[in-house]
XYZ file of C-alpha atoms in Angstrom:
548
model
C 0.000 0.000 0.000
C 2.613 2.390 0.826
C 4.091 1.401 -2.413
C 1.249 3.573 -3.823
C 1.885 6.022 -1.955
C 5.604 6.715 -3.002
C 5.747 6.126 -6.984
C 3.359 5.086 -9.360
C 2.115 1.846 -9.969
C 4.348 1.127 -12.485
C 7.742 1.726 -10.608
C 7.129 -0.449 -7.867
C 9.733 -3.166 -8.302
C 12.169 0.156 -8.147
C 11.672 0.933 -4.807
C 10.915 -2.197 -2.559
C 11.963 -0.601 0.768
C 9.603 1.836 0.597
C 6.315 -0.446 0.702
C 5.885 -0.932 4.545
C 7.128 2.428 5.851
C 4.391 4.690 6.054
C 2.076 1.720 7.046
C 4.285 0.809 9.772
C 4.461 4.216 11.181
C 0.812 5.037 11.045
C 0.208 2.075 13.338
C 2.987 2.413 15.316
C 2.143 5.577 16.478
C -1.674 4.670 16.811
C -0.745 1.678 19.028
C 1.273 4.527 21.046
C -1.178 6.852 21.022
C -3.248 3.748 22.751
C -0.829 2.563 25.002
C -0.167 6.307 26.507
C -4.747 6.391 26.559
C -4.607 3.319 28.631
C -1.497 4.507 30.801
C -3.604 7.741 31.240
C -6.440 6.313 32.193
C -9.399 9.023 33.959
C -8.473 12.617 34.005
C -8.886 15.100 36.494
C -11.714 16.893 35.477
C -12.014 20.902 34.951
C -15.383 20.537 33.734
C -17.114 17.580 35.461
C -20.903 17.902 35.275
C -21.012 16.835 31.236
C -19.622 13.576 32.539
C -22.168 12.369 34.012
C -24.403 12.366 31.130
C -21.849 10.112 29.510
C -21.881 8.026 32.684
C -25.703 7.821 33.092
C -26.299 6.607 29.595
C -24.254 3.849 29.387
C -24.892 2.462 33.223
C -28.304 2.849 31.335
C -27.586 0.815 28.661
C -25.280 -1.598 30.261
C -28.326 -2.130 32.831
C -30.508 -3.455 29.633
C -32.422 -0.082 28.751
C -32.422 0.545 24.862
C -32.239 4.407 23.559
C -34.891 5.423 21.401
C -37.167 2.872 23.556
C -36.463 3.298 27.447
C -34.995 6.737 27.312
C -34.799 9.271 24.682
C -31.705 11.064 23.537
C -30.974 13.768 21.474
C -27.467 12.970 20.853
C -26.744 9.561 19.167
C -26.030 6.270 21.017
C -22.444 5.472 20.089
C -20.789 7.273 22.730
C -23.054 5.914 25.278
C -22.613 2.317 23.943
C -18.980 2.942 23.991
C -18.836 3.561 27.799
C -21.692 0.787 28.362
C -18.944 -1.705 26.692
C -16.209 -0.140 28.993
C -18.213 -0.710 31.991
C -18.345 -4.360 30.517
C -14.485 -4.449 31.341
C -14.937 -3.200 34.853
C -15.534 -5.384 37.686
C -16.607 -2.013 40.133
C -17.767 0.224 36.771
C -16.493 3.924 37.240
C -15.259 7.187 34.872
C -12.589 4.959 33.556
C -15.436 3.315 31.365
C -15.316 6.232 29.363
C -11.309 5.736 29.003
C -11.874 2.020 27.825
C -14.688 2.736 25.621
C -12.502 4.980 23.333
C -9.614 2.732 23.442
C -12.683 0.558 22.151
C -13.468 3.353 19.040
C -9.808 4.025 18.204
C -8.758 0.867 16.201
C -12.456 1.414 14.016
C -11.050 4.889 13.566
C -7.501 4.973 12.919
C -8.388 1.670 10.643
C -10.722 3.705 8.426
C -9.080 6.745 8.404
C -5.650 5.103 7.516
C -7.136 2.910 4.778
C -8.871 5.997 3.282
C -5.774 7.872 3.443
C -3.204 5.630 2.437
C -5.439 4.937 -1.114
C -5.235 8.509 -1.747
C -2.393 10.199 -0.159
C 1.189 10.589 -0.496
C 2.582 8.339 2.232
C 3.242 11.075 4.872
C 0.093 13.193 4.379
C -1.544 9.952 5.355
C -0.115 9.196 8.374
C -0.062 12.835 8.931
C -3.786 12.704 9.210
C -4.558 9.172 10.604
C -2.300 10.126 13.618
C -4.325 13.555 13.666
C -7.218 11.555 14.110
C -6.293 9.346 16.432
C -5.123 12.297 18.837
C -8.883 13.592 18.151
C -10.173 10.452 19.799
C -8.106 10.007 23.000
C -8.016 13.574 23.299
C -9.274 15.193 26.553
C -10.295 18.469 25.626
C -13.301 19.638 24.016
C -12.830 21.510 20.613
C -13.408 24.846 21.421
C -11.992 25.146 25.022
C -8.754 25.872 26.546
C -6.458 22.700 27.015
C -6.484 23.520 30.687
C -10.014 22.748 30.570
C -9.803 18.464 30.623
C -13.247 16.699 30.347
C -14.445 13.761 28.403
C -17.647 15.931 27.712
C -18.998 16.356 23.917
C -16.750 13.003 23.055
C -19.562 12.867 20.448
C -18.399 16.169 18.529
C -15.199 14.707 18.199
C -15.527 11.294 17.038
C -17.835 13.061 14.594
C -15.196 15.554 13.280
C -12.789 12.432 12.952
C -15.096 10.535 10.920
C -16.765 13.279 9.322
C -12.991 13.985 7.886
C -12.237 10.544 6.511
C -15.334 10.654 5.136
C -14.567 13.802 3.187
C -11.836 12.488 1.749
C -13.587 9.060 0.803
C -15.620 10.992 -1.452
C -14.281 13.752 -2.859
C -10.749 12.305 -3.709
C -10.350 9.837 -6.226
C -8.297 6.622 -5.190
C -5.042 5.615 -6.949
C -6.441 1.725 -7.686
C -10.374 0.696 -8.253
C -11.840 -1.127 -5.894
C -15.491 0.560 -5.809
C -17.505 -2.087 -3.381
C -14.409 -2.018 -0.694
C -14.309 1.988 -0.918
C -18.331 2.267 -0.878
C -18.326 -0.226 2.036
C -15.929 1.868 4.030
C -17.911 5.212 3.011
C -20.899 2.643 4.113
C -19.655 2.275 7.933
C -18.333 5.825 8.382
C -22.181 6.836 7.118
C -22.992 4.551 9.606
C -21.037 5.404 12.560
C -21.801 8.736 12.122
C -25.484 8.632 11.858
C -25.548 6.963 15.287
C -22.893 9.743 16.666
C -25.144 12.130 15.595
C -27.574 13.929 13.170
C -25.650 17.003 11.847
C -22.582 14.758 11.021
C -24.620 12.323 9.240
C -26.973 14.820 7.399
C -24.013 16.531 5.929
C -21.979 13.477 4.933
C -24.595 12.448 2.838
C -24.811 15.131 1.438
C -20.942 15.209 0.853
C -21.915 11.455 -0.567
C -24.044 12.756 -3.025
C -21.550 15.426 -4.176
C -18.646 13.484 -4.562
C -21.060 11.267 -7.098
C -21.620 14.393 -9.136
C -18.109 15.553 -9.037
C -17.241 11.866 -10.059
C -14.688 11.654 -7.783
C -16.832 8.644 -5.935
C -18.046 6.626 -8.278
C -21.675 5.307 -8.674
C -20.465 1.278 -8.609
C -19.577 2.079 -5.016
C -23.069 2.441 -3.760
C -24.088 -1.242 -3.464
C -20.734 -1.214 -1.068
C -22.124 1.705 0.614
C -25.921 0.390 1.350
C -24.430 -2.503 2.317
C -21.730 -1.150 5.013
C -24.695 1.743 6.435
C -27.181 -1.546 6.414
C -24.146 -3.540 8.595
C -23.829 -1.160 10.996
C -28.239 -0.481 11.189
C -28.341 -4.286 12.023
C -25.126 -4.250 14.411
C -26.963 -1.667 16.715
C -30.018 -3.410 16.261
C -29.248 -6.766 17.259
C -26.942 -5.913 19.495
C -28.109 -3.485 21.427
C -31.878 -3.232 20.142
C -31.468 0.106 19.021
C -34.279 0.499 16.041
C -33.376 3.155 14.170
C -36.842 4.794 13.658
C -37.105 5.023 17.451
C -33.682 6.956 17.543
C -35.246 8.996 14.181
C -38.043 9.917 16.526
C -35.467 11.377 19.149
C -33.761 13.317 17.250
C -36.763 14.866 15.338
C -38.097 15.776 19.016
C -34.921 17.585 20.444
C -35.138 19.822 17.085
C -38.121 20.763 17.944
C -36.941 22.207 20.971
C -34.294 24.108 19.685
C -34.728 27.522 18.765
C -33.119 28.513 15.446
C -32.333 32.182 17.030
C -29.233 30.449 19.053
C -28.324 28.302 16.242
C -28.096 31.668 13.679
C -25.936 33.204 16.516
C -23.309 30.276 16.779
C -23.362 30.293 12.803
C -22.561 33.870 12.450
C -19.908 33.282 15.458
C -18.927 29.961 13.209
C -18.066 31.858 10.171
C -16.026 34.878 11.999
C -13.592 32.397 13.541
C -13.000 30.439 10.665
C -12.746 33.646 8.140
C -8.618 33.227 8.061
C -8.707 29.849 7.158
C -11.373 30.234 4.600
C -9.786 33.228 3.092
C -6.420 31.322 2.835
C -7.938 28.593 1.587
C -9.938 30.183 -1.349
C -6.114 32.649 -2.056
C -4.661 29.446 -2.200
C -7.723 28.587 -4.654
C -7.660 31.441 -7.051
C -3.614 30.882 -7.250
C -4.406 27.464 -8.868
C -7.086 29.550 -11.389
C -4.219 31.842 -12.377
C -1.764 28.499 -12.895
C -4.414 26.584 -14.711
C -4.999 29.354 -16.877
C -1.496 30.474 -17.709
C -0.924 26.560 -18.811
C -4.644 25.742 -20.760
C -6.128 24.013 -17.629
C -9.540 25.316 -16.872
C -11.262 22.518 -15.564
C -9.576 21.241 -12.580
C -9.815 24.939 -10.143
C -13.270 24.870 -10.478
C -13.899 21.122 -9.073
C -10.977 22.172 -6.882
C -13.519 25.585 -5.950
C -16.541 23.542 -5.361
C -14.605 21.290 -2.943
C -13.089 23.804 -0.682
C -16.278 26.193 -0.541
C -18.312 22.554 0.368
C -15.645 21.641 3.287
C -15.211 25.329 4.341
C -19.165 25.525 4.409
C -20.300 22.116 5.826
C -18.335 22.330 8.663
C -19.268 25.568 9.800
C -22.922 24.433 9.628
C -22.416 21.100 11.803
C -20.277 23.214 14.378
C -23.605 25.435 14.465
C -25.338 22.389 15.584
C -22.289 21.472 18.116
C -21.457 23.370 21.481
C -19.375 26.954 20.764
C -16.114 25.062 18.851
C -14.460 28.304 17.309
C -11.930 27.632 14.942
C -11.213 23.655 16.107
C -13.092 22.569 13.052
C -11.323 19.324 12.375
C -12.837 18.596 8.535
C -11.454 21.464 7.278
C -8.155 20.038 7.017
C -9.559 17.966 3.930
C -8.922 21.115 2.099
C -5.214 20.852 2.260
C -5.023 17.142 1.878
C -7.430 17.105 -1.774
C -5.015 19.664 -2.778
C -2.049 17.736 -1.827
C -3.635 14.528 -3.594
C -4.622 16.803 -7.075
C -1.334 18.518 -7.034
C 0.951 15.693 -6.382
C 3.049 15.480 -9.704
C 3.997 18.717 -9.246
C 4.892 19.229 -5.858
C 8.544 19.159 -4.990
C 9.615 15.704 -4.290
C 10.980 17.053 -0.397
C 6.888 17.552 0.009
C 6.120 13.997 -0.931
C 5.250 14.777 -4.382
C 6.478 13.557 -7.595
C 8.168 17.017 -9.254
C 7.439 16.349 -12.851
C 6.340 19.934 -12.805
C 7.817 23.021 -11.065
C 4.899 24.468 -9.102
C 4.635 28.381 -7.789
C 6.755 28.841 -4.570
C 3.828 31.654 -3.436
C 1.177 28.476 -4.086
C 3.725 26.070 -2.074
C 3.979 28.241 0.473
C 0.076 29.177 0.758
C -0.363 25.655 0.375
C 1.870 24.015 3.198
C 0.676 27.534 5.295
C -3.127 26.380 5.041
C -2.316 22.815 6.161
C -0.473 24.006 9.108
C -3.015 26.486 9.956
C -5.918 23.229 9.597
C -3.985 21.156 12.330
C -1.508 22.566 14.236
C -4.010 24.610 16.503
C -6.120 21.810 16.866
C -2.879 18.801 17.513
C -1.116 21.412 19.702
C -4.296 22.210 22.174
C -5.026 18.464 22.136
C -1.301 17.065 23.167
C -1.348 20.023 25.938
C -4.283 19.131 27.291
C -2.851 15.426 27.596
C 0.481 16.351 28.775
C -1.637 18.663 31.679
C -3.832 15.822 32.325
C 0.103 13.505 32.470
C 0.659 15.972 35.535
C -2.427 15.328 37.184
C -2.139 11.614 37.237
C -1.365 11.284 40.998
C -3.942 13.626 41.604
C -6.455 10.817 40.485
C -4.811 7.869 41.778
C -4.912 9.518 45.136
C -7.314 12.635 45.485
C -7.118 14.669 48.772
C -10.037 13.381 51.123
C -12.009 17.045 49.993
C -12.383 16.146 46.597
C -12.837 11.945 46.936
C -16.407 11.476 46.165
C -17.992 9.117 48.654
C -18.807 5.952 45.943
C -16.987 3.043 44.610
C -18.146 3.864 41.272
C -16.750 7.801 41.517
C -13.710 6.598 42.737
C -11.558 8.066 39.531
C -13.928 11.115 39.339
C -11.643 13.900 40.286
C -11.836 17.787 39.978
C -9.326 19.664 40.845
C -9.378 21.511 44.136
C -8.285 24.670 42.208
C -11.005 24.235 39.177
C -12.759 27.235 38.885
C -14.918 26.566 35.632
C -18.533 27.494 36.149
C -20.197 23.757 35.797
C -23.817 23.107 36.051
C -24.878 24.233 39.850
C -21.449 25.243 41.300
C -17.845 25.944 40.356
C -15.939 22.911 39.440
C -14.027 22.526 42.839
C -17.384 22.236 44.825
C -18.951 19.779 42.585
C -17.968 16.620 44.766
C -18.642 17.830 48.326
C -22.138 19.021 46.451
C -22.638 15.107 45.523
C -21.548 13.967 48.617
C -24.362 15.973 50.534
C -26.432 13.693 47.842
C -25.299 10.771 48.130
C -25.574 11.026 52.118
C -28.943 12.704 51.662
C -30.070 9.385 49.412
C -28.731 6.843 51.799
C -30.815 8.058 54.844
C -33.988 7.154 52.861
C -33.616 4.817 49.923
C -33.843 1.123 49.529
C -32.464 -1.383 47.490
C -34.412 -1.606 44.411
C -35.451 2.203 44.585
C -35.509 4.790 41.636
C -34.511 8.104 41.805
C -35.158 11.467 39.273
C -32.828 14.399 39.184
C -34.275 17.161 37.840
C -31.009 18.659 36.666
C -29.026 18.530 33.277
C -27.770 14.779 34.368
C -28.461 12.697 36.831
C -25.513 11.058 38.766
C -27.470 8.913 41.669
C -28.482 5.831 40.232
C -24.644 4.843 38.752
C -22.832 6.410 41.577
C -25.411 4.035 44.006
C -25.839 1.413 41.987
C -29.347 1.648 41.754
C -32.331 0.710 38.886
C -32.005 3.684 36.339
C -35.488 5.610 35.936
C -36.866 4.743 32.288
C -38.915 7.377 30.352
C -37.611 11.332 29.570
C -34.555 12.290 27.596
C -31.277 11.092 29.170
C -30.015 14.832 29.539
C -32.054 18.057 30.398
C -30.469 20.930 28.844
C -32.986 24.146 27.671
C -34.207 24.627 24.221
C -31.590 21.574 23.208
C -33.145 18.674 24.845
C -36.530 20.295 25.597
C -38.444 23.486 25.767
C -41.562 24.133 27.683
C -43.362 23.430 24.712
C -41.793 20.656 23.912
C -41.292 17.787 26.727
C -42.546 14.586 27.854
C -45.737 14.022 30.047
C -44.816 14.116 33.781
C -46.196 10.332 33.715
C -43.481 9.117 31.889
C -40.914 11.309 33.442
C -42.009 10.277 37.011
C -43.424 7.354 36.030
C -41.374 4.660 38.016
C -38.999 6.676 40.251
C -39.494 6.415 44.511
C -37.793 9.880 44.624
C -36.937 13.106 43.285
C -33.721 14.968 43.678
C -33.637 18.960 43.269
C -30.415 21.082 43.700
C -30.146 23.971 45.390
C -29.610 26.884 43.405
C -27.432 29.652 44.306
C -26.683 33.455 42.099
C -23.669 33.337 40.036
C -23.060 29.944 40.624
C -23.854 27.009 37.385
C -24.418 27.277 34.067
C -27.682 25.136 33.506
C -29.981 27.200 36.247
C -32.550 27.939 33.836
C -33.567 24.483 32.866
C -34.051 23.394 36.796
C -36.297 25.878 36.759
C -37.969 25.294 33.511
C -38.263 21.694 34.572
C -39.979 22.585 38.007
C -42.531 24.947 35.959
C -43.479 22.477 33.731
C -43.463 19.207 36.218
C -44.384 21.236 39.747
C -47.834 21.014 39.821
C -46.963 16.820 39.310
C -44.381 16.953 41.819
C -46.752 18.531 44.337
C -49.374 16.163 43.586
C -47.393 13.031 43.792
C -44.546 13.359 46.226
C -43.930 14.978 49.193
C -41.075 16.702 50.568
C -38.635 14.268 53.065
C -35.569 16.352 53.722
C -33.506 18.841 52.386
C -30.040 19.680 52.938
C -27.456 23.049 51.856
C -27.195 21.147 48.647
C -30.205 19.154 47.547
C -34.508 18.696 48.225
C -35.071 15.289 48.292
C -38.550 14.546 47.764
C -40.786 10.805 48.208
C -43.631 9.509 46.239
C -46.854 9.759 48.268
């Protein structure tokens, strides 16, 4: 393969050493990239609250609840899956879960990515960008925030920008060799995996899908392979975790509902200012191959090469519209570089991995190798920082100070920092585990074994960090005109339906992000909750309130 990615076809004999090198480094560094995941293990976490979503849905799922069925979700399963298979691994589940269940997605990642890189890259450039996406998946930063800021929250943003990205290049760069069914098949499962990470991704790949057919640079006998890889991966979370895809349709359709498009406008208009730079470079870098092609007869190629850039450039700012504030870390848009790489590879200098049968610009080099630094290095950099600050916290986790230990077998690994002062859902990041352990203690002066418990907050942490029956019915996170509005939400029968308690934090001015949707919930569900349950204790931190 990396034969292919050296010389052409026809001077393979020529250069034998050359056929395992690339190859060989692109999974050497992903089994690395692994091994120091693993070695990692938990983070301290700046921003904590998030997790708990991720924690809560797959206890939910590993417990034998099915999205789309038992609980509703506006984000798609995979992530949750993921940690429900890491909890598999656990004898005493806890955060490391989510640890073991992207150790689970990296070898499905880096394996795609590499194979569609390595059919249509120059050697380097793809093992450039399969190790770029295999930092996106053990990362421990959200794109968009500081790499002081370690959490394992929005995991589903980046998987999605990793396989939205090999996607890209699946189908708007033509491989070297045919092999149409094996290429659709592998456009098939990254469909697939992202239509189950969620919507946005998957609306927009197949729409990228549909482009590449018209641009020809996918071609049409590739979408039996496609149909069938999307149908594999339909019947894989079927089966396997009785996840029917209408019922997930259903979800999705409801949460939009919810969401107002005034917000949405607002982080597309913020989108589109910090991207500007990169899209300006990128379409410079654009008209320079116009003035080449036309100063040497070639009109054709800019414009495909125009089309491409302005779909990339514009896709991705409308999925990170539909994705929490990201700025500039859109990941996808380094598929502009790389299909300009692949197009102008006999005429790039051979130092840049190209062939140099023709002498290209050194202004359009320059622009050129400028844009693909500018695509990754911002995004790479923030994401090794954030693991080499996380590296330095790794005693922290093994042994917390006894203010920040969290009073649960299962939270054992869930540290924040004692000097984390991001503004989490109800309290600065530091307070977050003496706030649950007023809960937990709160919960264990009433509750039996067998009992349910609500949370009417953004996640609810009780029945994993107990090990209790997970309430069935509502969506899985509460989160204001995202996951509901009050117009749009569940009855207060299913909600309720089957929990023994209710939880309510405390609120307190200035403190948390997510106020306003503990109080939207309690406007829409309080005259319920009055009905039904009655108040049993409250504490500085938390109402608990009983059924009858």
């Amino acid at each position: 393969m990396s034969a292919e990615n050296e010389v052409r076809l026809g001077e393979l004999s020529a250069f034998p050493r050359r056929r395992v090198r690339w190859p060989l480094l692109t999974v050497t560094a992903a089994v690395l990239l692994g091994g120091f995941s693993w070695w990692l293990g938990p983070v301290a976490l700046v921003a904590p609250w998030d997790n708990f979503i991720l924690l809560d849905g797959g206890y939910r799922i590993a417990q034998g609840q099915v999205p789309g069925a038992d609980f509703s979700n506006a984000i798609g399963p995979l992530v949750y899956v993921l940690t429900s298979l890491g909890m598999k691994l656990q004898a005493v589940p806890s955060l490391a879960a989510v640890t073991y269940g992207g150790l689970l997605f990296l070898p499905i990642a880096t394996v795609l990515a590499g194979y569609v890189a390595h059919r249509r890259l120059p050697g380097g450039y793809a093992t450039g960008f399969t190790i770029f996406a295999a930092l996106l998946v053990i990362s421990v930063r959200p794109p968009g925030y500081s790499p002081g800021t370690t959490t394992y929250a929005m995991l589903y943003n980046k998987f999605g920008w990793v396989l939205y990205s090999a996607l890209l290049l699946a189908v708007l760069i033509r491989p070297r060799t045919r092999r149409p069914i094996a290429d659709g098949v592998v456009v098939g499962l990254l469909l697939g995996l992202l239509a189950y990470d969620k919507a946005n991704f998957f609306l927009l790949g197949v729409v990228a899908v549909v482009l590449g057919l018209l641009l020809r640079t996918l071609a049409a006998r590739a979408i039996p392979g496609v149909l069938a890889g999307f149908g594999l991966l339909v019947v894989v979370f079927w089966l396997g975790f009785g996840i029917n895809p209408a019922g997930y349709a259903r979800d999705v359709a409801t949460a939009f509902a919810a969401q107002g498009s005034g917000k949405r406008l607002d982080m597309l208009l913020h989108s589109v200012a910090y991207n500007a730079p990169v899209g300006a470079l990128a379409l410079l870098v654009v008209a320079g191959l116009f003035l080449l092609a036309r100063r040497r007869g070639e009109a054709t190629r800019p414009w495909q090469l125009l089309v491409i850039t302005l779909f990339v450039l514009g896709s991705s700012v409308v999925i990170s519209a539909a994705n929490s504030p990201e700025k500039s870390d859109l990941a996808a848009l380094v598929v502009i570089p790389l299909v300009l790489v692949a197009v102008l590879k006999p005429e790039l200098p051979r130092w840049t991995g190209g062939d140099g049968e023709r002498r290209i610009p050194v202004p359009l080099l320059a622009g050129l190798v400028l844009l693909l630094v500018a695509t990754t290095a911002p995004i790479a950099g923030k994401d090794a920082l954030a693991l080499g600050i996380s590296a330095t916290r790794r005693d922290l986790v093994a042994a917390p100070p006894p203010a920040q230990q969290i009073a649960s077998p299962h939270l054992r690994d869930f540290v924040v920092p004692a000097d984390a002062t991001w503004t989490t859902a109800y309290r600065n990041s530091a307070a977050v585990p003496a706030m649950l352990d007023d809960g937990l203690a709160l919960l264990r002066r009433h509750i039996r074994p067998g009992d349910r418990v609500f949370s009417i907050s953004l996640a609810n942490p009780f029945a994993f960090a107990l090990d209790l029956p997970p309430v069935a019915g509502g969506p899985l996170w509460w989160d204001l005109a995202i996951s509901f509005d009050e117009r749009t939400y569940p009855s207060a029968e299913e909600v309720f339906g089957g929990a023994q308690w209710v939880m309510v934090p405390k609120l307190r001015p200035g403190q948390g992000c997510c106020q306003d949707t503990v109080a939207a919930m309690t406007r829409v569900y309080g005259g319920y909750l009055a009905q039904h349950f009655r108040l049993a204790e409250a504490t500085a931190e938390w109402t608990l309130y009983a059924r009858g």
